[in-house]
Amino acid sequence: MQVETHRTAPMNWAVGMTTAPRMNSTLSQSINNLKVAGWAQMRIFAEPGSSIPANISGETSVSLRDQTLGAFPNWYLGLTELYLDNPHADAYLICQDDIVMIRDTRQYLEECLWPATEIGVVSLYCPSHDHRDDASGFLKVKSGWNTWGALAYIFSNPGVREFLSDLIVLNHRHHGPHQGLRNIDSIVGSWCERRQLPYFVHVPTLTQHIGRSSTIWKNNTNEGRRKAIKYDPRLLLNEPESQNDSISE
């Protein structure tokens, strides 16, 4: 399951965003910010009752669920739709509806993806407890089921096919904790650990968590460990000097 670490042609992206009803909707802000980051075309995977912006552009399409699926099922189905609609895409970016991202992130990523020939997933969000002041660029983390932060994941083409067809991932809905409705980050982290594939975050974080309330954990806010540190929207992203210099263990 190898990918090219140095590309000579533009990357073909498939981009999606999951959304669900929340007290203070941030979907419109997240869509607009994702465009500033470089992705104008995307598909929204919306649970019933989600606040869909009235002025949504033609480049943003919507898959509106006819019944509430839950966080993991909506996310998994959304990722499956992205792949089936775009089976030859180079990269699959699936985000949540409460994020902001640094300007021109897409351009930066197209200069430095992929950080290794064997890829599990690249997370554009780095939770505070994974941040390291002595690291810069892509950082491997090995947290397994204890992985945090499914805000913005990028899968390679081989990676998304292997992930979606993984029997243990599929069985999470059947007999996972919380009826298999939650734990997206735990599922992705444990899949990487089990398949011995690297889980990368980026230091400093390229994405910040802006949702003031959780659609899953009702009493949680985005403070503390759920909020990234060292997020700077004014950060100017430059191409790493070399592939090896941009990866930390």
CSV table of C-alpha atoms in Angstrom, one decimal:
chain,number,residue,atom,x,y,z
A,1,MET,CA,0.0,0.0,0.0
A,2,GLN,CA,2.5,2.6,-1.2
A,3,VAL,CA,2.1,6.1,-2.4
A,4,GLU,CA,4.4,8.5,-4.3
A,5,THR,CA,6.2,10.9,-1.9
A,6,HIS,CA,7.2,13.3,-4.7
A,7,ARG,CA,4.6,14.2,-7.3
A,8,THR,CA,5.0,15.8,-10.7
A,9,ALA,CA,1.3,16.4,-11.4
A,10,PRO,CA,-1.4,18.3,-9.4
A,11,MET,CA,-3.2,16.2,-6.8
A,12,ASN,CA,-6.8,15.1,-7.4
A,13,TRP,CA,-8.8,15.7,-4.2
A,14,ALA,CA,-12.1,14.4,-2.9
A,15,VAL,CA,-13.3,16.6,-0.1
A,16,GLY,CA,-16.2,16.2,2.4
A,17,MET,CA,-17.5,17.6,5.6
A,18,THR,CA,-19.9,16.0,8.1
A,19,THR,CA,-22.4,18.0,10.0
A,20,ALA,CA,-25.1,17.5,12.6
A,21,PRO,CA,-27.4,19.8,14.6
A,22,ARG,CA,-25.6,21.9,17.2
A,23,MET,CA,-26.6,24.7,19.5
A,24,ASN,CA,-24.3,27.2,17.7
A,25,SER,CA,-23.8,26.1,14.1
A,26,THR,CA,-20.3,26.7,12.7
A,27,LEU,CA,-20.9,25.0,9.4
A,28,SER,CA,-21.0,28.1,7.3
A,29,GLN,CA,-17.8,29.4,8.8
A,30,SER,CA,-16.1,26.0,8.3
A,31,ILE,CA,-17.2,25.8,4.6
A,32,ASN,CA,-15.9,29.3,3.9
A,33,ASN,CA,-12.7,28.7,5.7
A,34,LEU,CA,-12.1,25.5,3.9
A,35,LYS,CA,-12.4,27.4,0.6
A,36,VAL,CA,-9.8,29.9,1.9
A,37,ALA,CA,-7.5,27.0,2.7
A,38,GLY,CA,-7.8,26.0,-1.0
A,39,TRP,CA,-10.7,23.6,-1.5
A,40,ALA,CA,-13.7,25.2,-3.3
A,41,GLN,CA,-15.4,21.9,-4.2
A,42,MET,CA,-16.8,19.7,-1.4
A,43,ARG,CA,-19.7,17.6,-0.4
A,44,ILE,CA,-21.6,18.1,2.9
A,45,PHE,CA,-22.9,15.0,4.7
A,46,ALA,CA,-25.7,16.3,6.8
A,47,GLU,CA,-27.7,14.7,9.6
A,48,PRO,CA,-31.4,15.6,9.8
A,49,GLY,CA,-32.0,19.1,11.3
A,50,SER,CA,-28.6,20.4,10.3
A,51,SER,CA,-28.3,24.1,9.6
A,52,ILE,CA,-27.5,24.2,5.9
A,53,PRO,CA,-26.5,27.8,4.8
A,54,ALA,CA,-29.1,29.3,2.4
A,55,ASN,CA,-26.4,30.8,0.2
A,56,ILE,CA,-24.4,27.6,-0.3
A,57,SER,CA,-22.6,27.7,-3.7
A,58,GLY,CA,-23.0,25.4,-6.6
A,59,GLU,CA,-19.5,24.0,-5.9
A,60,THR,CA,-20.8,22.7,-2.5
A,61,SER,CA,-23.1,19.7,-2.8
A,62,VAL,CA,-25.2,18.2,0.0
A,63,SER,CA,-26.0,14.6,1.0
A,64,LEU,CA,-28.9,15.0,3.4
A,65,ARG,CA,-29.6,11.9,5.5
A,66,ASP,CA,-33.2,10.9,5.9
A,67,GLN,CA,-32.6,9.6,9.4
A,68,THR,CA,-30.1,10.3,12.1
A,69,LEU,CA,-27.1,8.0,11.7
A,70,GLY,CA,-24.8,9.1,14.4
A,71,ALA,CA,-21.2,10.5,14.2
A,72,PHE,CA,-19.3,7.4,13.1
A,73,PRO,CA,-22.0,6.0,10.7
A,74,ASN,CA,-22.4,9.4,9.0
A,75,TRP,CA,-18.6,9.8,8.8
A,76,TYR,CA,-18.0,6.3,7.5
A,77,LEU,CA,-20.8,6.6,4.9
A,78,GLY,CA,-19.5,10.0,3.9
A,79,LEU,CA,-16.0,8.7,3.3
A,80,THR,CA,-17.4,5.8,1.4
A,81,GLU,CA,-19.4,8.2,-0.8
A,82,LEU,CA,-16.3,10.3,-1.5
A,83,TYR,CA,-14.4,7.2,-2.6
A,84,LEU,CA,-17.3,5.8,-4.7
A,85,ASP,CA,-17.8,9.2,-6.4
A,86,ASN,CA,-14.1,9.7,-6.9
A,87,PRO,CA,-12.4,6.2,-7.1
A,88,HIS,CA,-9.2,7.6,-8.6
A,89,ALA,CA,-8.6,10.6,-6.4
A,90,ASP,CA,-5.1,10.9,-5.0
A,91,ALA,CA,-6.3,12.2,-1.6
A,92,TYR,CA,-9.5,12.1,0.5
A,93,LEU,CA,-10.0,14.9,3.0
A,94,ILE,CA,-13.0,14.5,5.3
A,95,CYS,CA,-13.6,17.2,7.9
A,96,GLN,CA,-16.0,18.0,10.7
A,97,ASP,CA,-18.2,21.1,10.8
A,98,ASP,CA,-16.5,23.0,13.5
A,99,ILE,CA,-13.0,23.8,12.2
A,100,VAL,CA,-10.9,26.6,10.8
A,101,MET,CA,-7.8,26.0,8.7
A,102,ILE,CA,-4.8,28.0,7.8
A,103,ARG,CA,-4.9,29.8,4.5
A,104,ASP,CA,-3.5,28.0,1.4
A,105,THR,CA,-3.1,24.7,3.3
A,106,ARG,CA,-3.9,22.8,0.1
A,107,GLN,CA,-1.0,24.4,-1.8
A,108,TYR,CA,1.3,23.6,1.1
A,109,LEU,CA,0.1,19.9,1.2
A,110,GLU,CA,0.5,19.4,-2.5
A,111,GLU,CA,4.2,20.3,-2.1
A,112,CYS,CA,4.9,17.9,0.8
A,113,LEU,CA,2.4,15.0,0.6
A,114,TRP,CA,3.0,12.3,1.2
A,115,PRO,CA,5.3,12.2,4.3
A,116,ALA,CA,6.1,8.5,3.8
A,117,THR,CA,5.6,5.8,1.2
A,118,GLU,CA,3.4,3.8,3.7
A,119,ILE,CA,0.5,5.9,5.0
A,120,GLY,CA,-2.3,5.3,7.4
A,121,VAL,CA,-3.7,8.8,7.8
A,122,VAL,CA,-2.6,12.4,7.9
A,123,SER,CA,-4.4,14.5,10.5
A,124,LEU,CA,-4.3,18.3,9.9
A,125,TYR,CA,-5.3,18.7,13.5
A,126,CYS,CA,-2.8,18.3,16.3
A,127,PRO,CA,-4.4,18.1,19.8
A,128,SER,CA,-2.6,19.9,22.6
A,129,HIS,CA,-1.2,16.8,24.2
A,130,ASP,CA,0.5,15.7,20.9
A,131,HIS,CA,2.1,19.1,20.3
A,132,ARG,CA,5.9,19.3,20.6
A,133,ASP,CA,7.9,22.5,20.6
A,134,ASP,CA,11.0,20.6,19.3
A,135,ALA,CA,9.1,19.2,16.2
A,136,SER,CA,8.1,20.8,12.9
A,137,GLY,CA,6.2,19.3,10.0
A,138,PHE,CA,4.7,15.8,10.1
A,139,LEU,CA,4.9,14.0,13.4
A,140,LYS,CA,4.2,10.3,13.9
A,141,VAL,CA,2.0,9.6,17.0
A,142,LYS,CA,1.2,6.1,18.2
A,143,SER,CA,-1.8,6.3,20.5
A,144,GLY,CA,-4.0,3.5,19.1
A,145,TRP,CA,-7.5,3.6,20.6
A,146,ASN,CA,-6.6,6.6,22.6
A,147,THR,CA,-6.0,8.8,19.6
A,148,TRP,CA,-7.7,12.2,19.7
A,149,GLY,CA,-9.0,14.5,17.0
A,150,ALA,CA,-11.0,13.4,13.9
A,151,LEU,CA,-11.5,17.0,12.8
A,152,ALA,CA,-9.6,16.8,9.4
A,153,TYR,CA,-8.3,13.5,8.1
A,154,ILE,CA,-6.6,12.8,4.8
A,155,PHE,CA,-6.4,9.3,3.4
A,156,SER,CA,-4.4,8.2,0.4
A,157,ASN,CA,-6.2,6.3,-2.4
A,158,PRO,CA,-4.8,2.9,-1.3
A,159,GLY,CA,-5.3,3.9,2.3
A,160,VAL,CA,-9.0,4.7,2.0
A,161,ARG,CA,-9.7,1.4,0.2
A,162,GLU,CA,-8.0,-0.6,2.9
A,163,PHE,CA,-9.6,1.3,5.7
A,164,LEU,CA,-13.2,1.1,4.3
A,165,SER,CA,-12.9,-2.6,3.7
A,166,ASP,CA,-11.3,-3.5,7.0
A,167,LEU,CA,-13.5,-6.0,8.8
A,168,ILE,CA,-12.8,-4.7,12.3
A,169,VAL,CA,-13.6,-1.1,11.3
A,170,LEU,CA,-16.8,-2.3,9.7
A,171,ASN,CA,-17.7,-4.3,12.8
A,172,HIS,CA,-17.5,-1.2,15.0
A,173,ARG,CA,-21.0,-0.4,14.1
A,174,HIS,CA,-22.2,-3.9,15.0
A,175,HIS,CA,-20.7,-4.3,18.4
A,176,GLY,CA,-18.4,-1.4,19.2
A,177,PRO,CA,-18.8,0.8,22.4
A,178,HIS,CA,-21.6,3.3,22.5
A,179,GLN,CA,-23.5,1.2,19.9
A,180,GLY,CA,-20.8,2.0,17.4
A,181,LEU,CA,-22.0,5.5,17.0
A,182,ARG,CA,-18.9,7.3,18.2
A,183,ASN,CA,-15.1,7.0,18.5
A,184,ILE,CA,-14.1,8.0,14.9
A,185,ASP,CA,-10.6,9.0,16.0
A,186,SER,CA,-10.2,5.9,18.1
A,187,ILE,CA,-11.2,3.7,15.2
A,188,VAL,CA,-8.7,5.4,12.9
A,189,GLY,CA,-5.9,5.3,15.4
A,190,SER,CA,-6.4,1.7,16.3
A,191,TRP,CA,-6.6,0.7,12.6
A,192,CYS,CA,-3.2,2.4,12.0
A,193,GLU,CA,-1.8,0.6,15.0
A,194,ARG,CA,-3.1,-2.7,14.0
A,195,ARG,CA,-2.0,-2.4,10.4
A,196,GLN,CA,1.4,-0.9,11.5
A,197,LEU,CA,0.8,2.2,9.4
A,198,PRO,CA,1.9,5.6,10.5
A,199,TYR,CA,-0.6,8.1,11.9
A,200,PHE,CA,0.7,11.6,11.2
A,201,VAL,CA,-0.3,14.9,12.8
A,202,HIS,CA,1.2,18.3,11.7
A,203,VAL,CA,3.2,20.5,14.0
A,204,PRO,CA,2.1,23.2,14.4
A,205,THR,CA,-1.5,22.3,13.9
A,206,LEU,CA,-3.0,23.4,10.6
A,207,THR,CA,-6.6,23.2,11.9
A,208,GLN,CA,-8.3,24.6,15.0
A,209,HIS,CA,-11.4,23.3,16.8
A,210,ILE,CA,-14.0,26.1,17.0
A,211,GLY,CA,-17.2,24.3,18.1
A,212,ARG,CA,-18.2,25.6,21.5
A,213,SER,CA,-20.3,22.4,22.1
A,214,SER,CA,-20.0,18.8,21.1
A,215,THR,CA,-22.7,17.0,19.1
A,216,ILE,CA,-21.5,13.7,20.7
A,217,TRP,CA,-20.4,14.5,24.2
A,218,LYS,CA,-23.1,16.9,25.3
A,219,ASN,CA,-21.3,18.3,28.4
A,220,ASN,CA,-18.0,18.9,26.6
A,221,THR,CA,-16.6,22.2,25.3
A,222,ASN,CA,-13.7,22.8,23.0
A,223,GLU,CA,-11.4,24.0,25.8
A,224,GLY,CA,-8.5,22.1,27.4
A,225,ARG,CA,-7.1,19.1,25.5
A,226,ARG,CA,-9.9,19.3,22.9
A,227,LYS,CA,-8.4,22.6,21.6
A,228,ALA,CA,-5.1,22.8,19.7
A,229,ILE,CA,-2.3,25.0,21.0
A,230,LYS,CA,0.1,27.1,18.8
A,231,TYR,CA,-2.6,27.6,16.1
A,232,ASP,CA,-1.8,30.7,14.2
A,233,PRO,CA,-4.1,31.6,11.3
A,234,ARG,CA,-1.4,34.1,10.0
A,235,LEU,CA,1.1,31.3,9.6
A,236,LEU,CA,2.8,31.3,6.3
A,237,LEU,CA,3.3,27.8,5.0
A,238,ASN,CA,6.5,27.0,3.2
A,239,GLU,CA,7.6,23.8,1.5
A,240,PRO,CA,9.9,21.8,3.8
A,241,GLU,CA,13.6,21.8,2.8
A,242,SER,CA,13.5,18.0,2.4
A,243,GLN,CA,11.1,15.2,3.0
A,244,ASN,CA,13.2,13.8,5.9
A,245,ASP,CA,13.5,17.2,7.6
A,246,SER,CA,9.7,17.4,7.8
A,247,ILE,CA,9.1,14.1,9.7
A,248,SER,CA,9.5,13.6,13.4
A,249,GLU,CA,9.1,10.5,15.5
